[in-house]
Coordinates of C-alpha atoms in Angstrom, one line a residue:
Chain A
M1 CA 49.0 -53.5 -49.4
A2 CA 46.2 -55.5 -50.7
T3 CA 43.4 -53.7 -52.5
D4 CA 39.8 -54.7 -52.6
A5 CA 40.6 -56.2 -56.5
D6 CA 42.5 -58.8 -54.5
L7 CA 39.3 -60.5 -52.9
L8 CA 39.5 -63.4 -54.9
E9 CA 36.7 -66.1 -55.1
L10 CA 37.2 -68.9 -52.7
H11 CA 38.4 -71.2 -55.2
E12 CA 41.1 -69.1 -56.5
H13 CA 42.2 -67.9 -52.8
V14 CA 42.3 -71.6 -51.7
A15 CA 44.5 -72.5 -54.7
A16 CA 46.7 -69.7 -54.1
V17 CA 46.9 -70.1 -50.4
S18 CA 47.6 -74.1 -50.5
S19 CA 50.6 -73.4 -53.6
G20 CA 52.2 -70.5 -51.3
R21 CA 51.5 -68.0 -53.9
R22 CA 49.2 -65.9 -51.2
S23 CA 49.4 -65.6 -47.7
A24 CA 46.1 -66.7 -45.5
E25 CA 47.1 -64.2 -43.1
E26 CA 46.8 -61.5 -45.7
G27 CA 43.7 -62.8 -46.6
V28 CA 42.1 -62.7 -43.5
R29 CA 43.6 -59.1 -43.0
L30 CA 41.9 -57.9 -46.4
V31 CA 38.5 -59.3 -45.2
L32 CA 38.8 -57.7 -41.9
D33 CA 39.6 -54.4 -43.5
R34 CA 36.6 -54.3 -45.6
I35 CA 34.3 -55.5 -42.8
E36 CA 36.0 -52.2 -40.7
R37 CA 34.9 -50.0 -43.8
L38 CA 31.8 -51.4 -44.8
D39 CA 29.9 -53.3 -41.7
R40 CA 28.9 -50.4 -39.9
T41 CA 26.2 -49.7 -42.6
L42 CA 25.6 -53.0 -43.6
R43 CA 25.6 -54.6 -40.2
C44 CA 26.0 -58.0 -41.4
Y45 CA 28.4 -59.2 -38.3
H46 CA 27.2 -59.6 -34.9
E47 CA 30.8 -60.6 -34.1
V48 CA 34.2 -60.8 -35.9
F49 CA 36.9 -62.9 -34.4
A50 CA 39.9 -60.7 -35.6
A51 CA 42.7 -61.8 -33.7
E52 CA 41.5 -65.7 -33.9
A53 CA 41.4 -65.7 -37.5
L54 CA 44.6 -63.9 -38.2
A55 CA 46.4 -66.5 -36.0
A56 CA 44.5 -69.3 -38.0
G57 CA 45.6 -67.6 -41.1
R58 CA 49.3 -67.6 -39.5
E59 CA 49.1 -71.3 -38.9
I60 CA 48.2 -72.2 -42.2
D61 CA 50.8 -70.1 -43.8
R62 CA 53.3 -71.8 -41.6
R63 CA 51.9 -75.2 -42.6
V64 CA 52.0 -74.3 -46.4
R65 CA 55.7 -73.0 -46.0
S66 CA 57.1 -75.9 -44.2
G67 CA 55.5 -78.1 -46.8
E68 CA 52.6 -79.7 -44.6
K69 CA 49.3 -80.8 -46.4
V70 CA 46.8 -78.3 -46.1
G71 CA 42.8 -79.2 -46.2
P72 CA 40.4 -78.4 -49.3
L73 CA 39.4 -74.7 -48.0
A74 CA 42.7 -73.6 -46.6
G75 CA 42.5 -69.9 -45.8
A76 CA 38.8 -69.3 -47.1
C77 CA 37.6 -66.8 -44.7
V78 CA 33.7 -68.3 -43.7
A79 CA 30.9 -66.2 -42.0
V80 CA 28.6 -68.3 -39.8
K81 CA 24.9 -67.7 -39.4
D82 CA 24.5 -67.2 -35.8
N83 CA 22.0 -69.8 -35.5
L84 CA 24.8 -72.3 -35.9
A85 CA 26.7 -73.1 -32.6
T86 CA 30.2 -72.3 -32.6
R87 CA 32.8 -72.6 -30.0
L88 CA 34.0 -69.2 -30.7
G89 CA 31.8 -66.2 -29.3
R90 CA 28.2 -66.2 -28.8
T91 CA 25.1 -68.1 -30.6
T92 CA 22.6 -65.8 -30.1
C93 CA 20.0 -66.5 -32.9
S94 CA 19.8 -62.5 -33.2
S95 CA 17.5 -63.0 -30.3
R96 CA 17.4 -61.3 -26.7
M97 CA 16.6 -64.7 -25.6
L98 CA 20.3 -65.9 -26.4
E99 CA 22.0 -62.4 -26.0
H100 CA 24.7 -63.8 -23.9
W101 CA 24.5 -67.6 -24.7
R102 CA 28.1 -69.2 -25.5
S103 CA 27.6 -72.9 -26.9
P104 CA 29.5 -75.8 -25.1
Y105 CA 29.8 -77.4 -28.6
E106 CA 30.2 -76.9 -32.2
A107 CA 28.0 -77.6 -35.0
T108 CA 28.9 -80.5 -37.0
C109 CA 29.3 -78.2 -40.5
V110 CA 31.6 -75.7 -38.8
E111 CA 33.9 -78.5 -37.2
R112 CA 34.1 -79.9 -41.0
L113 CA 34.9 -76.3 -42.2
V114 CA 37.7 -75.8 -39.8
A115 CA 38.9 -79.2 -40.3
A116 CA 39.2 -78.4 -43.7
D117 CA 41.3 -75.3 -42.8
A118 CA 38.7 -72.9 -43.4
I119 CA 39.0 -69.8 -40.8
V120 CA 35.3 -68.6 -39.2
I121 CA 35.7 -64.7 -39.6
G122 CA 32.5 -64.4 -37.5
K123 CA 28.9 -64.8 -36.9
T124 CA 26.5 -63.0 -39.0
N125 CA 23.0 -61.4 -38.2
L126 CA 19.7 -62.9 -39.3
D127 CA 16.2 -62.7 -38.8
E128 CA 15.5 -63.7 -34.9
F129 CA 15.6 -67.6 -35.0
A130 CA 15.5 -67.9 -38.8
M131 CA 12.0 -66.4 -38.6
G132 CA 11.7 -63.9 -41.6
S133 CA 12.1 -63.0 -45.3
S134 CA 13.9 -59.5 -44.7
G135 CA 16.6 -59.2 -42.4
E136 CA 14.2 -56.7 -40.5
H137 CA 13.7 -59.0 -37.6
C138 CA 17.0 -58.9 -35.8
A139 CA 17.0 -58.1 -32.1
W140 CA 20.3 -56.3 -33.3
G141 CA 19.1 -54.1 -36.1
V142 CA 18.0 -54.1 -39.4
I143 CA 20.8 -55.6 -41.7
R144 CA 21.1 -54.1 -45.2
N145 CA 21.7 -54.8 -48.8
P146 CA 24.9 -53.8 -50.1
W147 CA 23.6 -53.4 -53.6
D148 CA 21.1 -50.6 -52.2
P149 CA 21.4 -49.9 -48.2
R150 CA 17.7 -48.6 -48.6
R151 CA 16.7 -52.0 -49.3
V152 CA 16.4 -55.3 -47.5
P153 CA 18.8 -58.2 -47.9
G154 CA 16.3 -60.7 -47.6
G155 CA 16.2 -63.3 -44.8
S156 CA 16.3 -65.0 -43.0
S157 CA 20.3 -65.4 -44.0
A158 CA 20.4 -61.9 -44.1
G159 CA 23.9 -61.2 -42.8
S160 CA 25.3 -64.2 -44.6
A161 CA 24.2 -63.2 -48.0
A162 CA 25.1 -59.4 -47.7
A163 CA 28.5 -60.4 -46.3
V164 CA 29.4 -62.7 -49.2
A165 CA 28.0 -59.9 -52.0
A166 CA 29.7 -57.0 -49.9
G167 CA 33.1 -59.0 -50.2
L168 CA 33.4 -59.4 -46.3
C169 CA 34.3 -63.2 -46.3
H170 CA 35.1 -65.4 -49.2
V171 CA 31.8 -67.5 -48.3
A172 CA 29.0 -68.0 -45.9
L173 CA 26.8 -70.7 -44.0
G174 CA 23.3 -70.0 -43.9
S175 CA 20.1 -72.1 -42.9
D176 CA 17.1 -72.4 -45.0
T177 CA 13.5 -73.5 -43.5
G178 CA 11.4 -71.8 -46.5
G179 CA 13.5 -70.3 -48.8
S180 CA 16.0 -68.5 -45.7
I181 CA 19.3 -69.4 -48.1
R182 CA 17.9 -68.9 -51.3
Q183 CA 15.8 -65.8 -51.1
P184 CA 18.6 -63.5 -49.5
A185 CA 21.0 -64.8 -52.1
A186 CA 18.9 -63.8 -54.6
F187 CA 18.4 -60.3 -53.2
C188 CA 22.2 -60.1 -52.7
G189 CA 23.3 -61.3 -56.3
C190 CA 25.1 -64.6 -54.6
V191 CA 24.9 -68.4 -55.3
G192 CA 22.6 -69.7 -52.6
L193 CA 22.3 -73.7 -52.3
K194 CA 19.8 -75.6 -50.3
P195 CA 20.8 -79.5 -50.0
S196 CA 18.2 -82.0 -49.9
Y197 CA 16.8 -82.9 -46.6
G198 CA 19.4 -85.0 -44.8
R199 CA 22.4 -83.8 -47.1
V200 CA 24.0 -82.0 -44.4
S201 CA 23.9 -82.6 -40.5
R202 CA 21.7 -80.4 -38.3
W203 CA 23.7 -81.0 -35.2
G204 CA 24.7 -77.7 -33.9
L205 CA 21.6 -75.8 -36.1
V206 CA 19.0 -74.2 -33.3
A207 CA 16.2 -75.9 -34.4
F208 CA 13.2 -74.4 -36.2
G209 CA 11.2 -76.5 -38.1
S210 CA 13.3 -79.8 -37.7
S211 CA 11.8 -81.5 -40.7
L212 CA 12.5 -78.8 -43.1
D213 CA 15.8 -77.2 -41.7
Q214 CA 19.2 -77.6 -43.9
V215 CA 22.3 -75.8 -43.8
G216 CA 23.8 -74.7 -47.2
P217 CA 26.7 -72.4 -48.5
I218 CA 26.2 -68.9 -49.8
A219 CA 28.7 -68.2 -52.3
R220 CA 30.1 -66.1 -55.1
S221 CA 30.0 -68.7 -57.5
V222 CA 28.3 -72.1 -58.2
R223 CA 32.1 -73.7 -58.0
D224 CA 32.7 -72.2 -54.5
A225 CA 29.1 -73.5 -53.2
S226 CA 29.9 -76.9 -54.7
L227 CA 33.4 -76.8 -52.9
V228 CA 31.9 -75.8 -49.4
L229 CA 28.9 -78.5 -49.8
E230 CA 31.4 -81.5 -50.7
V231 CA 32.7 -80.5 -47.3
I232 CA 29.8 -80.0 -45.0
A233 CA 27.6 -83.0 -46.5
G234 CA 27.5 -86.2 -45.2
E235 CA 26.2 -88.7 -42.8
D236 CA 26.6 -87.2 -38.6
R237 CA 26.0 -90.0 -36.0
R238 CA 24.9 -87.1 -33.8
D239 CA 21.9 -86.1 -36.7
A240 CA 19.7 -89.3 -37.1
T241 CA 18.1 -87.3 -40.1
S242 CA 21.4 -86.9 -41.7
A243 CA 21.3 -89.5 -44.4
R244 CA 23.1 -92.3 -45.4
M245 CA 24.1 -91.3 -49.1
P246 CA 27.4 -91.1 -50.3
V247 CA 28.7 -87.2 -51.0
E248 CA 29.4 -86.9 -54.6
R249 CA 33.0 -85.3 -55.3
L250 CA 32.3 -83.3 -58.6
G251 CA 35.8 -81.7 -59.0
G252 CA 36.3 -81.2 -62.7
S253 CA 33.1 -82.7 -63.9
L254 CA 31.3 -79.5 -62.8
E255 CA 32.6 -78.1 -65.8
E256 CA 31.2 -80.6 -67.9
P257 CA 27.5 -79.5 -69.4
V258 CA 25.1 -82.2 -68.8
E259 CA 24.3 -84.1 -72.0
G260 CA 20.6 -83.6 -72.8
L261 CA 19.5 -81.6 -69.9
R262 CA 15.8 -81.3 -69.7
V263 CA 14.9 -78.1 -67.8
G264 CA 10.9 -78.1 -66.5
L265 CA 9.6 -74.5 -66.7
P266 CA 6.5 -74.8 -64.6
R267 CA 3.4 -72.6 -65.9
E268 CA 2.5 -71.5 -62.3
Y269 CA 6.0 -69.9 -61.9
L270 CA 6.1 -67.3 -64.5
S271 CA 2.9 -65.7 -62.5
E272 CA 1.6 -62.4 -63.8
A273 CA 1.9 -61.2 -59.9
N274 CA 5.7 -61.2 -60.4
D275 CA 7.8 -58.4 -61.0
P276 CA 8.1 -58.3 -64.8
A277 CA 12.1 -58.0 -64.4
V278 CA 11.9 -61.5 -62.4
N279 CA 9.9 -63.0 -65.2
A280 CA 12.0 -61.7 -68.0
A281 CA 15.0 -63.3 -66.0
V282 CA 13.3 -66.6 -65.9
R283 CA 12.8 -66.2 -69.6
R284 CA 16.2 -65.3 -70.5
A285 CA 17.7 -68.1 -68.5
A286 CA 15.4 -70.5 -70.2
E287 CA 16.8 -69.2 -73.8
A288 CA 20.1 -69.5 -72.2
L289 CA 20.0 -73.1 -71.3
E290 CA 18.2 -74.3 -74.7
A291 CA 21.2 -72.4 -76.6
A292 CA 23.6 -74.4 -74.6
G293 CA 21.8 -77.4 -75.7
A294 CA 19.3 -78.1 -73.1
T295 CA 15.7 -78.9 -73.9
I296 CA 12.7 -77.0 -72.3
V297 CA 10.0 -78.7 -71.2
A298 CA 6.5 -77.5 -69.9
V299 CA 5.4 -78.6 -66.9
D300 CA 2.5 -78.1 -64.2
L301 CA 2.8 -77.7 -60.6
P302 CA -0.6 -76.6 -59.4
L303 CA 0.0 -77.0 -55.8
T304 CA 2.6 -74.1 -55.9
E305 CA 0.5 -71.8 -54.3
V306 CA -1.1 -73.9 -51.6
G307 CA 2.5 -74.6 -50.3
I308 CA 2.4 -71.1 -48.5
S309 CA -0.7 -72.5 -46.5
T310 CA 1.2 -75.7 -45.8
Y311 CA 4.3 -74.2 -45.1
Y312 CA 2.6 -71.8 -42.5
V313 CA 0.9 -74.5 -40.6
I314 CA 3.8 -76.8 -40.6
A315 CA 6.9 -74.7 -39.6
P316 CA 5.1 -72.6 -37.0
A317 CA 4.2 -75.9 -35.4
E318 CA 7.5 -77.5 -35.4
A319 CA 8.6 -74.0 -34.2
S320 CA 6.3 -73.9 -31.1
S321 CA 7.3 -77.1 -30.3
N322 CA 11.2 -76.5 -30.8
L323 CA 10.9 -73.1 -29.1
A324 CA 9.5 -74.4 -25.8
R325 CA 12.7 -75.3 -24.7
F326 CA 13.5 -71.3 -24.2
D327 CA 11.9 -71.1 -20.9
G328 CA 14.4 -68.9 -18.9
I329 CA 15.2 -72.0 -16.7
R330 CA 18.6 -73.7 -18.0
Y331 CA 19.7 -71.4 -20.3
G332 CA 18.9 -68.0 -22.1
H333 CA 16.9 -65.0 -21.0
R334 CA 15.2 -65.2 -17.5
A335 CA 12.9 -62.1 -16.2
A336 CA 13.8 -60.8 -12.9
P337 CA 12.1 -62.7 -9.8
V338 CA 8.6 -61.1 -8.7
A339 CA 7.5 -62.2 -5.4
G340 CA 5.0 -64.9 -5.1
E341 CA 5.2 -65.6 -8.9
D342 CA 4.9 -69.5 -10.2
L343 CA 6.8 -70.9 -12.4
A344 CA 4.3 -71.0 -15.2
E345 CA 4.1 -67.0 -15.0
L346 CA 8.0 -66.8 -14.9
Y347 CA 7.9 -68.8 -18.0
A348 CA 5.6 -66.5 -19.8
R349 CA 7.7 -63.3 -18.7
S350 CA 10.8 -64.6 -19.8
R351 CA 9.5 -65.7 -23.1
G352 CA 7.5 -62.7 -23.3
E353 CA 10.6 -60.3 -22.8
G354 CA 13.1 -62.7 -24.6
F355 CA 11.4 -63.4 -28.1
G356 CA 10.7 -60.7 -30.6
D357 CA 7.4 -60.2 -32.4
E358 CA 7.8 -62.2 -35.4
V359 CA 8.9 -65.3 -33.4
K360 CA 5.9 -64.8 -31.1
R361 CA 3.5 -64.9 -34.2
R362 CA 5.0 -68.1 -35.4
I363 CA 4.8 -69.6 -31.6
M364 CA 0.9 -68.5 -31.5
I365 CA 0.3 -69.7 -35.2
G366 CA 2.1 -73.0 -34.4
T367 CA 0.2 -73.4 -30.9
Y368 CA -3.1 -72.4 -32.4
V369 CA -2.8 -75.0 -35.3
L370 CA -1.5 -77.7 -32.8
S371 CA -4.7 -76.9 -30.0
S372 CA -7.3 -79.6 -29.4
G373 CA -10.3 -79.6 -31.9
Y374 CA -7.8 -77.7 -34.5
Y375 CA -5.0 -80.4 -35.0
D376 CA -7.0 -82.5 -37.7
A377 CA -8.3 -79.4 -39.8
Y378 CA -4.9 -77.8 -40.1
Y379 CA -1.7 -79.9 -38.8
R380 CA -3.1 -83.3 -40.1
R381 CA -4.3 -81.5 -43.5
A382 CA -0.9 -79.7 -43.9
L383 CA 0.9 -83.0 -43.6
Q384 CA -1.3 -84.8 -46.3
V385 CA -1.0 -81.7 -48.6
R386 CA 2.7 -82.3 -48.1
R387 CA 2.5 -85.8 -49.6
L388 CA 0.6 -84.4 -52.7
I389 CA 3.3 -81.4 -53.1
A390 CA 5.9 -84.3 -52.9
E391 CA 4.1 -86.5 -55.2
E392 CA 3.8 -83.7 -57.9
F393 CA 7.2 -82.7 -57.9
D394 CA 8.0 -86.7 -58.3
R395 CA 5.7 -86.7 -61.6
A396 CA 7.2 -83.4 -62.7
F397 CA 10.8 -85.0 -62.2
E398 CA 9.6 -87.8 -64.3
R399 CA 9.6 -85.2 -67.3
C400 CA 12.5 -82.8 -66.6
D401 CA 15.8 -83.1 -64.6
V402 CA 15.9 -79.6 -63.4
L403 CA 12.8 -77.1 -62.8
L404 CA 13.5 -73.6 -63.5
G405 CA 11.8 -70.6 -61.8
P406 CA 12.1 -67.5 -60.2
T407 CA 13.7 -67.6 -56.4
A408 CA 11.2 -64.7 -55.2
P409 CA 8.5 -62.6 -57.0
T410 CA 10.3 -59.6 -56.8
P411 CA 13.7 -58.1 -56.4
A412 CA 15.0 -56.8 -53.1
F413 CA 12.3 -54.5 -51.6
P414 CA 13.0 -51.2 -49.6
I415 CA 13.1 -51.5 -46.0
G416 CA 9.8 -51.0 -43.9
A417 CA 7.8 -51.9 -47.1
Q418 CA 6.2 -55.1 -45.9
Q419 CA 4.6 -53.9 -43.0
D420 CA 1.8 -56.9 -42.8
P421 CA 3.2 -60.3 -41.6
L422 CA 1.1 -62.3 -44.5
S423 CA 2.4 -60.2 -47.4
M424 CA 6.0 -61.0 -46.3
Y425 CA 5.2 -64.7 -46.0
L426 CA 3.7 -64.7 -49.6
C427 CA 7.0 -63.5 -50.9
D428 CA 8.2 -67.3 -50.0
V429 CA 6.0 -68.9 -52.5
Y430 CA 8.6 -70.2 -54.9
T431 CA 10.9 -71.6 -52.3
V432 CA 8.8 -73.2 -49.6
N433 CA 7.8 -76.2 -51.6
A434 CA 11.2 -77.4 -51.9
D435 CA 11.7 -77.7 -48.0
I436 CA 8.3 -79.0 -47.7
A437 CA 9.4 -82.0 -50.1
G438 CA 13.0 -82.2 -49.0
I439 CA 14.5 -81.8 -52.7
C440 CA 17.3 -79.5 -53.4
G441 CA 17.4 -76.4 -54.7
I442 CA 19.5 -73.5 -55.8
S443 CA 19.3 -69.4 -56.5
I444 CA 21.6 -68.2 -59.2
P445 CA 22.2 -64.7 -60.2
A446 CA 20.4 -63.6 -63.5
G447 CA 22.1 -59.8 -64.0
T448 CA 20.7 -56.7 -62.7
T449 CA 18.0 -54.3 -63.1
A450 CA 18.2 -50.4 -62.3
V451 CA 15.4 -49.6 -59.4
D452 CA 15.7 -46.2 -58.1
G453 CA 19.0 -45.4 -59.4
A454 CA 20.5 -48.5 -58.2
A455 CA 21.3 -51.7 -59.7
L456 CA 19.4 -54.7 -57.9
P457 CA 20.6 -58.3 -58.7
L458 CA 18.0 -60.6 -60.2
A459 CA 18.1 -64.2 -59.8
V460 CA 16.6 -67.4 -60.9
Q461 CA 16.4 -70.8 -59.0
L462 CA 17.0 -74.1 -60.0
Q463 CA 15.3 -77.3 -58.4
A464 CA 16.4 -80.6 -58.7
P465 CA 15.4 -84.5 -56.7
A466 CA 16.7 -85.0 -53.4
F467 CA 20.2 -86.0 -53.4
A468 CA 20.6 -85.0 -57.0
E469 CA 23.0 -82.2 -56.0
G470 CA 25.7 -83.2 -58.4
L471 CA 23.1 -82.7 -61.5
L472 CA 21.9 -79.6 -60.1
L473 CA 25.2 -77.8 -59.6
R474 CA 26.5 -78.9 -63.1
A475 CA 23.2 -77.6 -64.5
S476 CA 23.7 -74.5 -62.4
R477 CA 27.3 -74.2 -63.5
M478 CA 25.9 -74.0 -67.4
L479 CA 23.7 -71.5 -66.6
E480 CA 26.2 -69.0 -65.0
Q481 CA 28.7 -69.7 -67.9
V482 CA 26.0 -68.5 -70.0
M483 CA 24.4 -65.8 -67.7
G484 CA 27.5 -64.8 -65.8
T485 CA 27.9 -63.3 -62.3
V486 CA 27.3 -59.9 -61.2
G487 CA 30.5 -59.7 -59.4
L488 CA 30.7 -57.9 -55.9
A489 CA 28.1 -55.3 -54.8
P490 CA 29.5 -51.9 -55.3
A491 CA 31.5 -50.7 -52.2
R492 CA 29.8 -47.6 -50.4
Chain B
M1 CA -11.9 -71.4 -28.6
S2 CA -14.9 -71.4 -30.6
G3 CA -15.7 -73.4 -33.7
G4 CA -15.2 -77.0 -34.6
T5 CA -13.4 -79.5 -36.4
D6 CA -15.6 -78.6 -39.8
S7 CA -15.3 -74.9 -40.1
P8 CA -12.4 -73.8 -37.7
S9 CA -12.5 -70.3 -38.6
A10 CA -16.1 -70.0 -39.2
E11 CA -16.3 -67.3 -36.2
P12 CA -13.9 -64.6 -36.0
L13 CA -10.7 -65.0 -33.5
S14 CA -11.7 -63.4 -30.2
R15 CA -9.4 -61.5 -28.1
G16 CA -10.4 -64.1 -25.2
D17 CA -9.1 -67.0 -28.2
V18 CA -5.8 -65.1 -28.3
L19 CA -5.2 -64.7 -24.7
K20 CA -5.9 -68.5 -24.5
V21 CA -3.3 -69.6 -27.3
A22 CA -1.0 -67.1 -25.5
R23 CA -1.5 -69.2 -22.2
L24 CA -1.1 -72.4 -23.8
A25 CA 2.3 -71.2 -25.3
R26 CA 3.3 -69.7 -22.3
L27 CA 3.9 -66.3 -23.8
R28 CA 3.1 -63.1 -21.8
L29 CA 1.6 -60.9 -24.2
H30 CA 1.4 -56.8 -23.7
P31 CA -2.2 -55.5 -23.7
E32 CA -1.4 -53.7 -26.5
Q33 CA -0.1 -56.6 -28.3
V34 CA -3.2 -58.6 -28.2
D35 CA -5.3 -56.6 -31.1
R36 CA -2.4 -56.9 -33.3
M37 CA -1.6 -60.5 -32.6
R38 CA -5.5 -61.1 -33.2
N39 CA -5.4 -59.2 -36.4
D40 CA -2.2 -61.1 -37.6
L41 CA -3.5 -64.4 -36.6
A42 CA -7.1 -64.0 -38.2
A43 CA -5.5 -63.4 -41.7
V44 CA -2.9 -66.0 -41.4
L45 CA -5.5 -68.2 -40.5
S46 CA -8.0 -67.2 -43.2
H47 CA -4.9 -67.7 -45.8
I48 CA -4.3 -71.2 -44.3
D49 CA -7.8 -72.2 -44.8
R50 CA -7.1 -72.6 -48.5
L51 CA -5.7 -76.0 -47.4
R52 CA -9.3 -77.1 -47.1
G53 CA -9.7 -76.7 -50.7
V54 CA -7.3 -79.5 -51.6
D55 CA -8.9 -83.0 -51.9
C56 CA -6.9 -85.1 -49.4
T57 CA -9.0 -88.4 -49.5
G58 CA -7.1 -91.1 -48.6
V59 CA -3.3 -89.3 -48.6
E60 CA -1.2 -90.5 -45.7
P61 CA 0.3 -87.7 -43.9
M62 CA 4.0 -87.0 -44.5
N63 CA 5.8 -85.8 -41.5
Q64 CA 9.0 -85.8 -42.7
P65 CA 11.0 -85.8 -46.2
L66 CA 13.7 -88.3 -45.8
A67 CA 13.1 -91.6 -47.8
A68 CA 13.6 -94.5 -45.4
S69 CA 16.3 -95.7 -48.2
A70 CA 18.3 -92.6 -47.4
R71 CA 17.6 -92.7 -43.9
G72 CA 19.5 -96.2 -43.8
G73 CA 16.4 -97.3 -41.5
N74 CA 16.2 -97.0 -37.6
R75 CA 19.3 -96.0 -36.1
L76 CA 20.1 -96.9 -32.5
D77 CA 23.3 -95.9 -30.9
S78 CA 24.9 -98.9 -29.2
D79 CA 24.3 -98.6 -25.1
E80 CA 27.5 -97.6 -24.4
P81 CA 28.5 -94.4 -22.4
G82 CA 29.7 -91.9 -24.9
E83 CA 31.2 -88.4 -24.5
T84 CA 29.0 -86.0 -22.6
L85 CA 28.9 -82.3 -21.9
D86 CA 30.7 -81.2 -18.7
V87 CA 28.2 -80.8 -15.5
E88 CA 30.0 -77.3 -15.0
A89 CA 29.9 -76.0 -18.4
I90 CA 26.1 -76.5 -18.1
L91 CA 25.6 -75.1 -14.6
A92 CA 27.8 -71.9 -15.5
R93 CA 25.2 -71.2 -18.5
A94 CA 22.3 -71.2 -16.3
P95 CA 20.6 -68.0 -15.6
V96 CA 20.4 -68.5 -12.0
R97 CA 22.5 -71.2 -10.0
E98 CA 22.9 -72.1 -6.3
G99 CA 25.7 -74.5 -6.0
T100 CA 25.3 -77.8 -8.2
F101 CA 21.6 -76.8 -8.8
I102 CA 19.6 -74.5 -11.2
A103 CA 17.7 -72.6 -8.9
V104 CA 13.8 -72.0 -10.1
P105 CA 10.8 -70.4 -8.0
K106 CA 8.9 -72.8 -5.7
V107 CA 7.0 -75.3 -7.9
L108 CA 4.7 -76.4 -4.9
T109 CA 2.8 -74.2 -2.8
D110 CA 1.8 -74.7 0.7
G111 CA -1.6 -76.0 -0.4
D112 CA -0.3 -78.8 -2.5

């Protein structure tokens, strides 16, 4: 009988399964058993594919026994955020609008995982349509933080991060438009990687902000995140914004420290508004990297704060346009018919019933900033500031290789603590600019802090230029080696 | 909506403004949602106004971050039929279907 201690990190599990030392089917069973015990409280999953996953595990075991070659993720149980289209089960975006939606096709990133012999274990809950930073805006109920179920797991990839932290999968896919991979990873003590814009195909990712959205892994270690990225990255002819850039295969070089690494520490990132434990974690990380041979460079990013204003114009504008497709006609929720009603009224009622409050707010903001008389003052101006933010990063990366800072201004906050939307938006201050500029960023655990009788994970973020994932991951591995991981959340 | 390009949020957002945006967005709001939405929008728009403090003279808007070199230029598929979704799969997912059609309310009224 397998025990919790048998839940290996992904790279260990894959190595053991591929060499026949462990059974993939038993690995699935262990994960299913943990889901059964823990997910009633945490609510990470909307759907779990138990029978299909066990069958996939059995098939991998058979192939290993008969000496057939298996893929680089053989036996890994992957949780997939429910805004990624899968052939199995439903794809709901945690929205009433898509409550019964079954996708007729599969997202490229999921296809590539399955082709690498990963096993899709289930679909994870999110803030509806990936809009939110707490996991509280899910139509199927609030998702909880496994380190302290009174607190939020962060968002919007809430279920994905909580599932990794609680050991309810080996790895998860999330999506990041303004921080939705990195911030929940930070709140749950996981590694969360947002690849550069264009690194991973968006085909099959339900669009929120098309010029910002990226798919990436949430994992227990840098090595696991790196393995998954190598599988899902790369050009896809079905996504014209997927980059024609070679995918770097790190292999053993992940373990090699970056010679002469220059770490930029932006003055603006150590704001006094941050929780003191967060700033202390960033300072500890800087000292640890310095001790490992890196040089710390002071840099300035004065546009850090205006990133929120820029983001909350561009992202809602793109969302209002992308979500126009949900009109209740071809798919999704359609309101019950009312005699004499015209088509526009049917759209408005279907959308009014199908979308939750946060989605409605974003659509309203987006519609407002794009409307006649306001377009230049808001939308065009935000796109100009976007260029200035990207150029500011370019200048900083002339002086350093990676940027170090917090992922979020605080550790996980209590459920219900952020009632006002604007204060929730301000939590994204350290993550939105990487999406705005299209660079890559990663959140890495940095110990824990005791709050209200619970140990809560702390985290730091590293950012690197577009398509410098190799450098980012090697620097992250250096940091992980000196800071250590925080392990799985205590099972309750 | 009130206000011009120079000072978009100089005047407070009215209930009428909110209803107009909701109409443009094809969103039915419950009457009790309108005031809450007005307050939320006003707070967010006032924060967004900070963009006006940034000097953008001569700055070209940036629509998307992928550099042309990484994009590999404009990509056009060859004009050959490829794999498409099955018509039946699409019809089966429509909220209301009539035979091989997706049913909608009457678009043109008798006066049109």
